[in-house]
CSV table of C-alpha atoms in Angstrom, one decimal:
chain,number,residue,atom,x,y,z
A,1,UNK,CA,-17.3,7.4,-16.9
A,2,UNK,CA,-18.7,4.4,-18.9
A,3,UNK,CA,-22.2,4.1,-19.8
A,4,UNK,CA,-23.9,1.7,-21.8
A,5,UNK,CA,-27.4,3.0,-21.9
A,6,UNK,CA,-30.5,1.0,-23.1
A,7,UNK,CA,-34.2,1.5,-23.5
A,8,UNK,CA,-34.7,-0.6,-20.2
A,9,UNK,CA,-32.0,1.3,-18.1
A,10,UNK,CA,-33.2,5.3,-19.0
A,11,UNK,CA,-31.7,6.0,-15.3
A,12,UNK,CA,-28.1,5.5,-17.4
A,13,UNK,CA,-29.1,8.7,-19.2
A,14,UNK,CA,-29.4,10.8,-16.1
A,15,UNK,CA,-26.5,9.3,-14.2
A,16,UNK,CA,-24.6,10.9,-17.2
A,17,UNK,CA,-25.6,14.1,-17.2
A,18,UNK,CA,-24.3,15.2,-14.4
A,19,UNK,CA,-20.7,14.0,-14.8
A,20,UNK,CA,-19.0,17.7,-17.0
A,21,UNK,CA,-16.4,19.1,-17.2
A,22,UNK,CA,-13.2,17.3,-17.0
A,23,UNK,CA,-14.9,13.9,-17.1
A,24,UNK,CA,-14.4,11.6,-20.4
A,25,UNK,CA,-18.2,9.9,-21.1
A,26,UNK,CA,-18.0,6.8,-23.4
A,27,UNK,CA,-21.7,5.9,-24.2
A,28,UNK,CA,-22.7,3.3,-26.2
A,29,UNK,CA,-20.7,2.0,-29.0
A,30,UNK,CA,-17.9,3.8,-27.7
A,31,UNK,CA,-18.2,2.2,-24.7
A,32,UNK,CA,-15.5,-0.8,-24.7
A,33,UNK,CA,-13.6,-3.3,-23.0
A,34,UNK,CA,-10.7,-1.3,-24.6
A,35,UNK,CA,-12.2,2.2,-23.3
A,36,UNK,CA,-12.3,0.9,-19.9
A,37,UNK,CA,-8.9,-0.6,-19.9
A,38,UNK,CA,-8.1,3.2,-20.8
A,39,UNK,CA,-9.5,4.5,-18.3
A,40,UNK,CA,-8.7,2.4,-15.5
A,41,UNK,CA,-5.0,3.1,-16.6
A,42,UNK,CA,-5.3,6.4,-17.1
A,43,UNK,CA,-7.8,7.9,-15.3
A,44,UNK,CA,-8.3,8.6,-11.3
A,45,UNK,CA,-12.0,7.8,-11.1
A,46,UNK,CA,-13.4,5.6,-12.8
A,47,UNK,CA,-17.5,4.9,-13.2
A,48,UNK,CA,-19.2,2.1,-14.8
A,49,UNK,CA,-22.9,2.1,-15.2
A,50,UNK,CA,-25.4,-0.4,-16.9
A,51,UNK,CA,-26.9,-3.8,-16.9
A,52,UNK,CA,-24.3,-6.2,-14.3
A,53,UNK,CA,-24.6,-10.0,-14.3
A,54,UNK,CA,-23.1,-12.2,-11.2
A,55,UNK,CA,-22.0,-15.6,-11.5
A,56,UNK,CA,-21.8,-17.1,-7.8
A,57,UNK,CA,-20.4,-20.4,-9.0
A,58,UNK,CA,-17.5,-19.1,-11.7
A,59,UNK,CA,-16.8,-15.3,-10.0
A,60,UNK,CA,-14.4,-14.2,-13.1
A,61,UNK,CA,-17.1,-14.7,-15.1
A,62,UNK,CA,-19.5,-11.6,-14.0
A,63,UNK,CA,-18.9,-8.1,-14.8
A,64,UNK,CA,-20.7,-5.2,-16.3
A,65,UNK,CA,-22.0,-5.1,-20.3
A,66,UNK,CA,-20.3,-2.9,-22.6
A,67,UNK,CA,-20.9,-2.8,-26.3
A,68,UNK,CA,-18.1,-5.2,-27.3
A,69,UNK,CA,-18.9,-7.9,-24.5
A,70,UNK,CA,-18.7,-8.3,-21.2
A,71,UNK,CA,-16.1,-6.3,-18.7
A,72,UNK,CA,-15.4,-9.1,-16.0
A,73,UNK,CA,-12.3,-10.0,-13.6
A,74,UNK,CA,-10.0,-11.1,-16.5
A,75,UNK,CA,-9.9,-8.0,-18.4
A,76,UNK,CA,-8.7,-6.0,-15.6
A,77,UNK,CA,-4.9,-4.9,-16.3
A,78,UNK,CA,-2.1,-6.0,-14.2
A,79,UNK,CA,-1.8,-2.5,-12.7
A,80,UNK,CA,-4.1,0.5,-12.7
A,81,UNK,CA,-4.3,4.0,-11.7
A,82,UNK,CA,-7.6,4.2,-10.7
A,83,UNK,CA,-7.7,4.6,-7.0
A,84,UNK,CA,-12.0,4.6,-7.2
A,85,UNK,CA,-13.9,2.1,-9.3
A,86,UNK,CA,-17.6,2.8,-8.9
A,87,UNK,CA,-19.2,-0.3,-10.3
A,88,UNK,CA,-23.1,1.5,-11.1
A,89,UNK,CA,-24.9,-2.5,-11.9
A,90,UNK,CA,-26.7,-5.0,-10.8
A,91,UNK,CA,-25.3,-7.9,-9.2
A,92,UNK,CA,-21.3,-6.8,-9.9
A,93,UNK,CA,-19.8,-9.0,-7.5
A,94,UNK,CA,-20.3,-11.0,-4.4
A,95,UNK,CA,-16.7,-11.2,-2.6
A,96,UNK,CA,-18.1,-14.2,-0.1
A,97,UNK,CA,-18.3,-18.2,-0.9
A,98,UNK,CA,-15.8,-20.6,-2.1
A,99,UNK,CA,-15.9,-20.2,-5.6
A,100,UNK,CA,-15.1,-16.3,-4.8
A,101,UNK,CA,-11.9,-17.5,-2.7
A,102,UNK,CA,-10.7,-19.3,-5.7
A,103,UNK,CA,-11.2,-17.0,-8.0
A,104,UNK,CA,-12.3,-13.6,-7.5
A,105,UNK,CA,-14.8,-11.7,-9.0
A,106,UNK,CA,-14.4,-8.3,-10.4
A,107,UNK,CA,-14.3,-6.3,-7.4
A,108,UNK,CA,-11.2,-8.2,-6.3
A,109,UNK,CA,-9.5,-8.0,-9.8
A,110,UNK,CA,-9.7,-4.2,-9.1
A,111,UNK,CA,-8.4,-4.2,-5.9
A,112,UNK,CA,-5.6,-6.3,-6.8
A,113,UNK,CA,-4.6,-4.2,-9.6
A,114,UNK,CA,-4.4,-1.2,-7.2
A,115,UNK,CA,-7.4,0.3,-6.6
A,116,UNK,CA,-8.2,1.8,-3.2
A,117,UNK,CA,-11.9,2.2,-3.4
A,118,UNK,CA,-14.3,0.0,-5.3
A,119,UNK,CA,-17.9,0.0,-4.7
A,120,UNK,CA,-20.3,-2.5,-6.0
A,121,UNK,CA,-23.0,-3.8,-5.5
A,122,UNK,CA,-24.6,-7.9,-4.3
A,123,UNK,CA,-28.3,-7.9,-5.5
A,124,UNK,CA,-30.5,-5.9,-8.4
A,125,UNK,CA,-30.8,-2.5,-8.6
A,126,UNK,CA,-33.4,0.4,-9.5
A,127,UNK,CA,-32.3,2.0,-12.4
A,128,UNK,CA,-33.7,5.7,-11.3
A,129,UNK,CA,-32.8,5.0,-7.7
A,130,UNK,CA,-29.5,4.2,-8.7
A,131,UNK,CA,-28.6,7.1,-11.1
A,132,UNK,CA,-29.9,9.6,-8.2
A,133,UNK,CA,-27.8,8.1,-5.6
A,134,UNK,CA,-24.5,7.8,-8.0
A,135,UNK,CA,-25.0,11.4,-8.5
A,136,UNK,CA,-25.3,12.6,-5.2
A,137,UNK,CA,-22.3,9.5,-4.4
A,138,UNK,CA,-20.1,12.0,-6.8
A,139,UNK,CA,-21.1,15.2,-5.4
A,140,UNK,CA,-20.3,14.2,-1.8
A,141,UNK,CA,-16.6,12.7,-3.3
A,142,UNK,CA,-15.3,16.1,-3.8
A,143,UNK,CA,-15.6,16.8,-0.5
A,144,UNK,CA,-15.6,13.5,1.7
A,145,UNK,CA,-13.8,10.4,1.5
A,146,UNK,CA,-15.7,7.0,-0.9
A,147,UNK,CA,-17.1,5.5,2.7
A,148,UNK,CA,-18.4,9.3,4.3
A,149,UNK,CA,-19.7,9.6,0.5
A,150,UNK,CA,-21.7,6.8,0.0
A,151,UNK,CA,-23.0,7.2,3.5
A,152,UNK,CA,-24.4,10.6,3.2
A,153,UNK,CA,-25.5,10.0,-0.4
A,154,UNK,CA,-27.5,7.1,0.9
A,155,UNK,CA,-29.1,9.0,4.1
């Protein structure tokens, strides 16, 4: 998991907590374009949560906010072993429109690279609301597939 908590996203903080065990957290200044690159290539699950930005009219230009810059469509490897990519941000992709066609946004870097599962989202997001759904999202995972997940964590 990679977090990149701030005062206006305290929701970050929670989604954290309940990830133990044998996850790897990088918070902060340890979380990096580098970190994630990592972890995309190593790593079966991967979950990125904090501030997103979309850009409808250059798609390979949105992404989610680390502490070194921003994590968008052309810093995904070539290949990566990360069969889920939970994207945990506002506005990280919008897979629709012609710019999109031409040039992808993040969500369709991942899947390219070899992902199986990525879910993102279109529009703004609660913070709180988020981190409670992600955590219930996870729970459901080790037990159900990402679509029966995200459906029951949602009801």
């Amino acid at each position: 998991m990679v977090a990149l908590g701030d005062a206006d996203l305290p929701g970050v903080g929670r989604e954290t907590a309940g990830f133990g065990g044998q996850a790897q957290l990088l918070t902060n200044a340890g979380a990096t374009k580098q970190g994630v690159v990592d972890a995309l290539q190593t790593s079966d699950i991967v979950h990125l949560a904090g501030h997103g930005f979309e850009a409808a009219e250059a798609p390979g230009l949105a992404g989610v906010r680390l502490a070194d810059g921003w994590f968008g469509a052309t810093d995904v490897p070539e290949r990566i072993k990360a069969r889920l990519v939970v994207l945990a941000a506002c506005r990280t992709g919008r897979e629709s429109g012609s710019a999109s066609m031409a040039w992808g946004g993040l969500p369709h870097a991942l899947l390219a690279a070899g992902a199986e599962h990525v879910i993102w989202t279109a529009d703004d997001v609660e913070d709180e609301i988020t981190a409670d759904l992600m955590r219930r999202f996870h729970t459901n995972h080790e037990h159900l597939d990402p679509a029966r997940s995200l459906s029951r964590a949602l009801d």
